[in-house]
Every structure is written in C-alpha cells, then in structure tokens.
Short mmCIF file of C-alpha atoms in Angstrom, two decimals:
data_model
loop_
_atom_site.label_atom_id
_atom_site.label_comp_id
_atom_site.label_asym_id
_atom_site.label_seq_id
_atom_site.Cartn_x
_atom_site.Cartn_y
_atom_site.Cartn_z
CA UNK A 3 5.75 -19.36 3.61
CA UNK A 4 8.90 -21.27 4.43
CA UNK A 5 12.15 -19.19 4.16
CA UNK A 6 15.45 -20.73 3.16
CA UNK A 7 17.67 -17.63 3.10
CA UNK A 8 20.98 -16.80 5.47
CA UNK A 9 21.48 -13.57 7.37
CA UNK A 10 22.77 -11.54 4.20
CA UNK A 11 19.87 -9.67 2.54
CA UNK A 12 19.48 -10.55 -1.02
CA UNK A 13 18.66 -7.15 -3.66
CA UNK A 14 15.36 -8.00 -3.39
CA UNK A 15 15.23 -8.03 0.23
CA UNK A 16 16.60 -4.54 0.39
CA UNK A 17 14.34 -3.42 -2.26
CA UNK A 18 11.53 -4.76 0.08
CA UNK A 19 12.89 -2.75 3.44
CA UNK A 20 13.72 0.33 1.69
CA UNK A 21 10.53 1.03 0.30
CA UNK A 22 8.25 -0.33 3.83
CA UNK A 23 6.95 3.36 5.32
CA UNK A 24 7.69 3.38 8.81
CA UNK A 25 5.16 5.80 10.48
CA UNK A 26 4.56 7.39 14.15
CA UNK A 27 2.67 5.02 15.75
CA UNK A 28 0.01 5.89 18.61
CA UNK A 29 -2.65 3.51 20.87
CA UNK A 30 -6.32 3.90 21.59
CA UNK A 31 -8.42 2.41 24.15
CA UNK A 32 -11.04 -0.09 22.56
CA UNK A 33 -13.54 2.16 24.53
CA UNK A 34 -13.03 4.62 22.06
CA UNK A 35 -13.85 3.27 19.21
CA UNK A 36 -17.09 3.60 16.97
CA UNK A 37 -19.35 0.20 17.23
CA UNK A 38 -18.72 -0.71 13.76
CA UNK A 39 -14.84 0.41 14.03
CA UNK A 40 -14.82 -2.13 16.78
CA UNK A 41 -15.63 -4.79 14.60
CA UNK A 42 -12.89 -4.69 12.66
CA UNK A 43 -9.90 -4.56 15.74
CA UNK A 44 -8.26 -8.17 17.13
CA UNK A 45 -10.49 -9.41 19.72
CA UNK A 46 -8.99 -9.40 23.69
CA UNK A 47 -7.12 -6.34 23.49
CA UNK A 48 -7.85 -3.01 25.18
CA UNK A 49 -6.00 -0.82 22.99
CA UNK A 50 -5.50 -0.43 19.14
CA UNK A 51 -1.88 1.12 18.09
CA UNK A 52 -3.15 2.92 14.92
CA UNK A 53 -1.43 5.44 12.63
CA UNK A 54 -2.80 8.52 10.48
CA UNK A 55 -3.33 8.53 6.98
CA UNK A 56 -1.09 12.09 6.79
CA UNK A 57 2.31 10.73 8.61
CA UNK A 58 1.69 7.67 5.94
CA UNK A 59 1.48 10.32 3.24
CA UNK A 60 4.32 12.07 4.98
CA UNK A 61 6.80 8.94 4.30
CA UNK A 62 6.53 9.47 0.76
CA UNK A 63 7.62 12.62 0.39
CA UNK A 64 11.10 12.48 0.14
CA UNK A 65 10.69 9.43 -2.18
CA UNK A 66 8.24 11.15 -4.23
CA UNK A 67 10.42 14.18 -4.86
CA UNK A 68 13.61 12.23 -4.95
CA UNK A 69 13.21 8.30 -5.32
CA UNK A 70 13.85 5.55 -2.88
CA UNK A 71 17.41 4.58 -3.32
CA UNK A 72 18.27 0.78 -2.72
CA UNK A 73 21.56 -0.77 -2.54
CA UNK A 74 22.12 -3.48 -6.20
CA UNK A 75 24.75 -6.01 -6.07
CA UNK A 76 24.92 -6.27 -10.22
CA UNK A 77 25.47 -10.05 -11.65
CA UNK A 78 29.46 -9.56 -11.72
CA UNK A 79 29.31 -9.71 -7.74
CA UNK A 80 32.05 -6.92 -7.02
CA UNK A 81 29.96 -3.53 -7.95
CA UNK A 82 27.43 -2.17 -6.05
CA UNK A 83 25.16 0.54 -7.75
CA UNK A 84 22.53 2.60 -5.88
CA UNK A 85 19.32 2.29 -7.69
CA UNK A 86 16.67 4.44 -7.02
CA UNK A 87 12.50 4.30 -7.93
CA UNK A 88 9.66 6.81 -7.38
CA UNK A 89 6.60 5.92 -6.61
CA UNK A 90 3.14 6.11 -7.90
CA UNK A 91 -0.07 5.68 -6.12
CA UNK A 92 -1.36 2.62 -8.48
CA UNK A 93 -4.73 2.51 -6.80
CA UNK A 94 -6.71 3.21 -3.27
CA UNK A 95 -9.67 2.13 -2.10
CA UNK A 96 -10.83 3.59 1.77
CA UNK A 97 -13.86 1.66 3.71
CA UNK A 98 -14.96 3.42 6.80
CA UNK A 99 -17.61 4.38 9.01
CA UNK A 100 -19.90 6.95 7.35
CA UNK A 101 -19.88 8.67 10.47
CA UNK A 102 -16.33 8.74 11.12
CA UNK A 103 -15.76 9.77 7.56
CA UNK A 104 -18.02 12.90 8.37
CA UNK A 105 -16.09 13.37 11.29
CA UNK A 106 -13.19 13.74 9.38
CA UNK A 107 -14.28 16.04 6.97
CA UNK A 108 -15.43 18.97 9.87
CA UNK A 109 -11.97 18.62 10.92
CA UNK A 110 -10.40 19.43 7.71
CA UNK A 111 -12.94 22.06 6.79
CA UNK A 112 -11.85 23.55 10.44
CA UNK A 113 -8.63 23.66 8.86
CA UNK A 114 -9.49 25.92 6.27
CA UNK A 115 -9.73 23.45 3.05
CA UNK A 116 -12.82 23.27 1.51
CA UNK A 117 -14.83 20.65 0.55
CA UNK A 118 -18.17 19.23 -0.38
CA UNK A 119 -19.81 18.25 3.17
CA UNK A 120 -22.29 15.47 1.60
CA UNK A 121 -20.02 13.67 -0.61
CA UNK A 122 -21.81 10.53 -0.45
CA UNK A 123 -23.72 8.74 -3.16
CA UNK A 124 -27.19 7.14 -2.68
CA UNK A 125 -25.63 4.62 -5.91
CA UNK A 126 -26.10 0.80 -3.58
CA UNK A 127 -26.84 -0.96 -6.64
CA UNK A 128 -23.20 -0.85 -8.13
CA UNK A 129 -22.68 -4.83 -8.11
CA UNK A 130 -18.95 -5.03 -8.11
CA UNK A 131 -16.09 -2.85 -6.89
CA UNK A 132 -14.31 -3.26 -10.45
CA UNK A 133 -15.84 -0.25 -12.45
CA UNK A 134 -13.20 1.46 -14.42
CA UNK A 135 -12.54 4.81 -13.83
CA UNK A 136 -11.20 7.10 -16.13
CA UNK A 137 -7.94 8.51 -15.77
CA UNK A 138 -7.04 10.93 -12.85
CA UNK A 139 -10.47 10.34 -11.64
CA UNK A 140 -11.91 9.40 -8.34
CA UNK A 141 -15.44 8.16 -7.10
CA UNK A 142 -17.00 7.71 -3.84
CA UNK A 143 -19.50 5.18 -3.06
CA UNK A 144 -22.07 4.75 -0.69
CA UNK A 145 -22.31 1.42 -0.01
CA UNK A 146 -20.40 -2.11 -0.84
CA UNK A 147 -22.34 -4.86 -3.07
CA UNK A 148 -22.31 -8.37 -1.01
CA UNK A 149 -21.73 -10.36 -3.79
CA UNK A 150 -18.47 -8.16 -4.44
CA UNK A 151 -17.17 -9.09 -1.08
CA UNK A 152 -19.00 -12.04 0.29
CA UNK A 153 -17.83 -14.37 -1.53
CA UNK A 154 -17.00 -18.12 -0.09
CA UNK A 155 -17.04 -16.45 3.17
CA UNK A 156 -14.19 -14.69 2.68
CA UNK A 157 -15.35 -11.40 3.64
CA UNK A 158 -18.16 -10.08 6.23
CA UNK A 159 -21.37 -8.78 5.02
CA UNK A 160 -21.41 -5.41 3.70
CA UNK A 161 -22.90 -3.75 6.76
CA UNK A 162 -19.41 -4.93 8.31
CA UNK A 163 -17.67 -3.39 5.85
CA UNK A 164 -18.39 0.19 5.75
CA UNK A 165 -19.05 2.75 3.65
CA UNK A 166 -16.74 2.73 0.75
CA UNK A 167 -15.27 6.20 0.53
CA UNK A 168 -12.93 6.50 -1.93
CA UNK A 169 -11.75 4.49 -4.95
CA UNK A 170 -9.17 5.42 -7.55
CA UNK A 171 -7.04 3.87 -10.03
CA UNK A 172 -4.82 4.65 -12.26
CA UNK A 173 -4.97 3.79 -16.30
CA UNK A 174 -2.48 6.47 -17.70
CA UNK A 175 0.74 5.40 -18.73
CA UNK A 176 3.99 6.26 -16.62
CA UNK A 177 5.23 9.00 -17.94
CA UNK A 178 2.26 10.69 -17.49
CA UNK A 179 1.47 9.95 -14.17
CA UNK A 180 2.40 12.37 -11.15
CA UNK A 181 4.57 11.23 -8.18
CA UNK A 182 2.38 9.59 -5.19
CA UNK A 183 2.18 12.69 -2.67
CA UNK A 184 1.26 14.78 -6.01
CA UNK A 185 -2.16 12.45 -6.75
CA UNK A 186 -2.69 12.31 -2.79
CA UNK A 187 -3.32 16.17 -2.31
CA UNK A 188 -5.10 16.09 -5.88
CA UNK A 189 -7.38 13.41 -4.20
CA UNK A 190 -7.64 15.29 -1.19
CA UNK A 191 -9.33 18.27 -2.16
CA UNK A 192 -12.65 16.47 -2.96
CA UNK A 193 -11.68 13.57 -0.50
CA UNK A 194 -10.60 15.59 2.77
CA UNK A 195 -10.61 12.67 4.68
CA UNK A 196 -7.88 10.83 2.96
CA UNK A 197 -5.79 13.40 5.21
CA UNK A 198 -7.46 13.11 8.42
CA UNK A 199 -8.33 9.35 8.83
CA UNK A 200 -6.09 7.46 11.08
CA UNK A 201 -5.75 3.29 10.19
CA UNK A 202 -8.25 2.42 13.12
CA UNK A 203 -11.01 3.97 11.21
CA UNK A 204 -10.94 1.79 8.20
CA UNK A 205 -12.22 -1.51 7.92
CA UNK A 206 -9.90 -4.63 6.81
CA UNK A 207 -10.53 -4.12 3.36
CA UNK A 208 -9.12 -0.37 2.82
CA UNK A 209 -5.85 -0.99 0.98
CA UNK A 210 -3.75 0.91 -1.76
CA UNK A 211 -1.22 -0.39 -4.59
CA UNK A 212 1.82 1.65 -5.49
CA UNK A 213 4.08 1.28 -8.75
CA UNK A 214 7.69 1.81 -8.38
CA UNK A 215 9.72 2.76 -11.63
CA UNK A 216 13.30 3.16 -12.35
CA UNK A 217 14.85 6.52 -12.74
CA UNK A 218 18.54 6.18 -12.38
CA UNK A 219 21.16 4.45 -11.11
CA UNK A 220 24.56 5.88 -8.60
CA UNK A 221 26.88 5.58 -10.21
CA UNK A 222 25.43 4.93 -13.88
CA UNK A 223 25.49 1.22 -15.33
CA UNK A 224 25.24 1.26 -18.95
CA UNK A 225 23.67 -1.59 -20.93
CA UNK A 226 22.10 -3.33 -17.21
CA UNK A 227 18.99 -4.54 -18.01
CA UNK A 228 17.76 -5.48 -14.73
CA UNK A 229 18.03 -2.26 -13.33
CA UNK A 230 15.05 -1.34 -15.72
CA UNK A 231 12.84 -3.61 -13.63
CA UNK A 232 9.24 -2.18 -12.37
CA UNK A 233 7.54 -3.37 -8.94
CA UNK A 234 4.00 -3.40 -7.80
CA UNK A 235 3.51 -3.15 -3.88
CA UNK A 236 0.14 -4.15 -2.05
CA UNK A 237 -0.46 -2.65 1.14
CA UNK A 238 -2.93 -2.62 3.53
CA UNK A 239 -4.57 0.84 5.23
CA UNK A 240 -6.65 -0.98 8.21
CA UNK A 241 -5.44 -1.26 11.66
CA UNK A 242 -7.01 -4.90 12.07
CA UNK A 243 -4.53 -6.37 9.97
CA UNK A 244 -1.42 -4.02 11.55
CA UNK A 245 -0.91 -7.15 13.87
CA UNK A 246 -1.37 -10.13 11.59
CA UNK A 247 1.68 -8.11 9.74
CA UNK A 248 3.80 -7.02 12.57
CA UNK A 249 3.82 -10.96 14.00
CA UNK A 250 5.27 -12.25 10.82
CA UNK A 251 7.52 -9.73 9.95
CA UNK A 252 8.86 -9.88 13.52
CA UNK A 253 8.99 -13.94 12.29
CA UNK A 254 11.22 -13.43 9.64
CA UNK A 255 13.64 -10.81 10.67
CA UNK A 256 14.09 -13.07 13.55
CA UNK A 257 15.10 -15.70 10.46
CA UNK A 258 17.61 -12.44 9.59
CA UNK A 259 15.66 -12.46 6.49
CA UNK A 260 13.36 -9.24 6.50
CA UNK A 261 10.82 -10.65 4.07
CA UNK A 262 8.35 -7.57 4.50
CA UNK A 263 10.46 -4.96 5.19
CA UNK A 264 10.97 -3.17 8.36
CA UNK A 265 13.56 -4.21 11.24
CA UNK A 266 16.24 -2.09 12.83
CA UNK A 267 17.26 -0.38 10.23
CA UNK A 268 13.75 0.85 10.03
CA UNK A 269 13.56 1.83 13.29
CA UNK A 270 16.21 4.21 13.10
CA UNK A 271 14.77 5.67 9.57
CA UNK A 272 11.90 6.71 11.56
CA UNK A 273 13.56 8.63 14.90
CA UNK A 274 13.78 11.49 13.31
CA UNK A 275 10.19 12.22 12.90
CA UNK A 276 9.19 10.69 16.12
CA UNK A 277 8.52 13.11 19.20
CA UNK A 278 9.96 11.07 22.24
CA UNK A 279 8.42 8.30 23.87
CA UNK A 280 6.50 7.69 20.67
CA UNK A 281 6.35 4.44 19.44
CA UNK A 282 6.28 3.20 15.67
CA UNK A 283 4.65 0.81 12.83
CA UNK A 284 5.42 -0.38 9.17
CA UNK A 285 3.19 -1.11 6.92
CA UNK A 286 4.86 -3.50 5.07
CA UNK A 287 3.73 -4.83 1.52
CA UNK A 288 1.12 -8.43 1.67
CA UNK A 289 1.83 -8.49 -2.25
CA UNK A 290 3.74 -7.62 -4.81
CA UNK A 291 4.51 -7.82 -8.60
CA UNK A 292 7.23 -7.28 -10.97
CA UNK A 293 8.42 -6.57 -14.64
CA UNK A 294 11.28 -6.06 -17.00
CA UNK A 295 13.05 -8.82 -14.52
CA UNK A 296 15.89 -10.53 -16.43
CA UNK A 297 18.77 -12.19 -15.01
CA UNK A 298 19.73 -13.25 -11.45
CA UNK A 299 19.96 -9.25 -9.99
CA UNK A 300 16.19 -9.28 -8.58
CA UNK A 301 15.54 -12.77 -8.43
CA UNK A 302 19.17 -14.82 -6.48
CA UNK A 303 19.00 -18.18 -7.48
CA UNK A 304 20.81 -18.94 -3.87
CA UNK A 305 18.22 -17.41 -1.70
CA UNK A 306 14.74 -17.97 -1.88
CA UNK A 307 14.02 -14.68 -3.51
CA UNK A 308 11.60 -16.23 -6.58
CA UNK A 309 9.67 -18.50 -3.90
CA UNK A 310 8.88 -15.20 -2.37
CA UNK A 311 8.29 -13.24 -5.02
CA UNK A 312 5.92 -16.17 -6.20
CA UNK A 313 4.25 -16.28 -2.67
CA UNK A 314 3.58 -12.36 -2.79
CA UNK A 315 2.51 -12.27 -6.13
CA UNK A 316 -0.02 -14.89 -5.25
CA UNK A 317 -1.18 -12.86 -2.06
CA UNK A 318 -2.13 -9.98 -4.70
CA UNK A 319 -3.54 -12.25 -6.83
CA UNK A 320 -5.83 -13.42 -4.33
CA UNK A 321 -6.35 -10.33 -2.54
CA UNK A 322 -7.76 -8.93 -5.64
CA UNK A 323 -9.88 -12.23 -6.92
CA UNK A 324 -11.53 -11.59 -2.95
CA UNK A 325 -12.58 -8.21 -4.25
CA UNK A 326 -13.67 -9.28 -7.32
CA UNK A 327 -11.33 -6.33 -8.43
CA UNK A 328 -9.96 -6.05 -12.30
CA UNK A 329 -6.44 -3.91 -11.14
CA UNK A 330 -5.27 -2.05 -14.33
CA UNK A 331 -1.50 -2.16 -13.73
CA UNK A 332 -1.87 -5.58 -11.82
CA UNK A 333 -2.80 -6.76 -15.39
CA UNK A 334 -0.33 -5.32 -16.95
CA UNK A 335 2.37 -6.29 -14.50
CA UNK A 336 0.72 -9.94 -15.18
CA UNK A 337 1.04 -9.59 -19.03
CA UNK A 338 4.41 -8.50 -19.22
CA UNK A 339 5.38 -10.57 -16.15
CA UNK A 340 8.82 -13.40 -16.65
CA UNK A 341 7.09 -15.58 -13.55
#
C-alpha cells in the first residue's frame, strides 16, 4: 500500500496507535518448539519473540474499564476534543496444537481454576468454520474442515493448522454486550487456555476482531456527528505473522506515518509494565472497518486516510473470504458502511 501522508498524524492515524496493545515481549529457541508449532514460525531463525495471551488481555484492562481516549481535531480545525471508545471482543477464533492446548490447561488447573480436562470434540465433519453461534456462547472444535481453509492454496492443509480450540462471536447488540476483559474471563472458565497460551503456540490462522464504540467525548461536543463513529479492528494472535507486521509497521513509521499503530510513543506506553531488559511487541490491526463516518473528521481528504481505510477494509474482507467465515458485525459494519 503506497502512503502519501506528511509527518503529522491524521485522527485516524491516532485512532490507529492508540488502540495497538503493546505487550511484554519474550524469545524462544526454535529448539523448543512443538513439531507442528514449528511449522508455523519464519524459516532461518533460531528464536521466536512470542507474547502471552494474559499480558494481551492485560492491555485491555484499563480500556475496558475506562475507554481508549484518542486525540480529534473536529472539522473547524482549532478544537481538539478527547474522544474515547471501549472495546468489545467482536469475535476469536484460537488454532493450536492439541497437545500444547492440554498443556495449558494442567497449568491453569495448577492454578486453582477449574475446568473440564477433555474439552475436545470428536465433531471433524463440521464443513466450514462459519456456524453461528448463539449469543454469549462459545464452542470448541476438534478439527478444521480443508475445504474451509484450503482454498486456492491459500491456506495449508488442516493437519498444518491445528486443532481449532476456541471460536466465539458475538450477535447481541451493543448495549448489551460486556466490555472485552469481561467476555475474556467469561470465556476462560471453560476455555483455560485462552489465559495460558503464549502467540508461539497458535498457528497463523488464530486471530480475534474487536468493536470499538463511542462513549464520550473531553470536553463534550454537542451536535458532532462524527464523533458517533464505530470501528472494527482485525488482529492477528499467531507469532508467525508477528514479523510480517513488525517489518511494515517499522516501514511506515519510518514514512512518519504510523499506519498500524505502534512507534515511540508506544514504546513508552508499555515501560511501565515491562521488568528491565525486557523487550516488547504490538500487535497492530491487518484490518479494519468503520460506521456512522460522516464528514472529513475520520476520513482527511489531505492525507491518504480513505486509501487506507479502503486497503484495511479490504485485508478483512479477504481475511475472512480465506476462512470462508460469515463475521456478524463485519456484516453489519458492511451494511451500514459510507465506503
């Protein structure tokens, strides 16, 4: 994706970087590694820098309780509001070594939560990954259908894939929904995993969605439309494509753009939770979507702001097409979508 913008970050930009968890980051040796694990990791490395699933979690917690605040320029050019949106885990889906998974699971039953300890289905004929759940509901599956993921080549054979260990999504409406960290520990108790799994364990195609609403504004803007707008952020669980991410972010915030999030800025939001010597990761969002956007706020007709919202969109789109994957609130976001 080209890039056309100066130094200064547009809203959008800023919406992007403040909402980009920034997690303690550690390395492995590829030694270390289950066979099928090792699979999935870039090829001619000997270590893997990998995060876990918990200090993800953790980076939501604030924003969960609170909301992520982001800096607006409004249309008129001379007021500055800070905005701020909670999020909402959209959807998840975890792929990992059955073995792993297991491995997991002892570790959080050591910890005193309990759990089923053979969680698994025997269900391999499910043909597709898109089976609708009902709301607050989650469903583990045993294995992953080739035709759902093998399609044009796109994706290795299911065998490659792992064992698909937890899907959710959401279908309620917003306002009955619960904050992100809220669903995670409600998902937790029959998934244990989901707090123990660290990104090296999953395979490329573990990934989760999470919606962003509007709550209020600092100070308050009456009759600002924009600020109503809702965004949809894809991101990806899986160590193997930590790299792919981290080369072209470091790509565009040498631009000065910050297209995925991340950067300096980042770097210090994250200190405080390091221990020292640690290192760190983002995990910024491959897609996105939007609605309620009206106006020039979101979308700066001097930047290039629409050609990459357009581009991320598109990277959703296609992620999910890949998948073969009907996402409720992608749909909805679609439907109700000004693109």
């Amino acid at each position: 994706m080209s890039c056309c913008c100066g130094s200064s970050l547009t809203n959008f930009e800023r919406f992007l970087q403040r909402i980009t968890p920034v997690v303690p980051s550690k390395t492995v040796s590829q030694n270390c590694i289950s066979d099928l694990n090792a699979l999935w990791q870039p090829l001619g490395k000997d270590t893997v820098e990998y995060f876990t699933l918990k200090d993800l979690w953790d980076c939501y917690k604030e924003w969960s309780a609170f909301g992520a605040g982001t800096n607006v320029m409004l249309e008129s050019g001379d007021e500055t509001v800070m905005q701020f949106f909670v999020p909402y885990l959209s959807s998840i889906h975890i792929y990992s070594d059955k073995s792993v998974v297991a491995s997991r699971n002892r570790r959080e039953e050591g910890d005193g939560v309990e759990f089923e300890s053979d969680s698994w289905s025997d269900d391999s004929g499910s043909d597709n990954l898109s089976q609708s759940l009902s709301n607050n509901s989650s469903k583990s599956w045993d294995a992953v259908s080739e035709e759902s993921c093998d399609q044009d080549g796109s994706w290795p054979r299911r065998d490659r894939l792992g064992y698909h260990y937890l899907q959710y999504t959401e279908m309620s409406s917003p306002y009955q929904r619960v904050p992100l960290v809220e669903k995670i520990a409600e998902l937790a108790r029959s998934h244990p995993a989901l707090m123990t799994l660290k990104s090296v364990d999953l395979s490329p195609a573990s990934w989760m969605a999470v919606a962003w609403y509007p709550i209020y504004a600092i100070p308050s803007v009456k009759n600002e439309k924009d600020l109503e707008t809702c965004f949809l952020t894809y991101h990806t669980l899986s160590s193997s494509f930590q790299d792919n991410m981290k080369e072209y972010e470091d790509i565009e915030l040498g631009k000065g753009i910050c297209c995925c999030g991340g950067g300096a800025a980042q770097k210090e939001l994250v200190g405080e939770k390091m221990t020292s010597g640690g290192g760190w990761m983002s995990v910024p969002p491959f897609g996105a979507a939007a609605y309620k956007m009206q106006g020039d706020i979101w979308v700066n007709p001097d930047s290039c702001d629409s050609e990459r919202l357009t581009y991320l969109y598109s990277a959703a789109d296609s992620w999910l097409r890949q998948l073969n994957l009907h996402h409720h609130d992608f749909n909805f976001f679609t439907s109700h979508s000004s693109l």
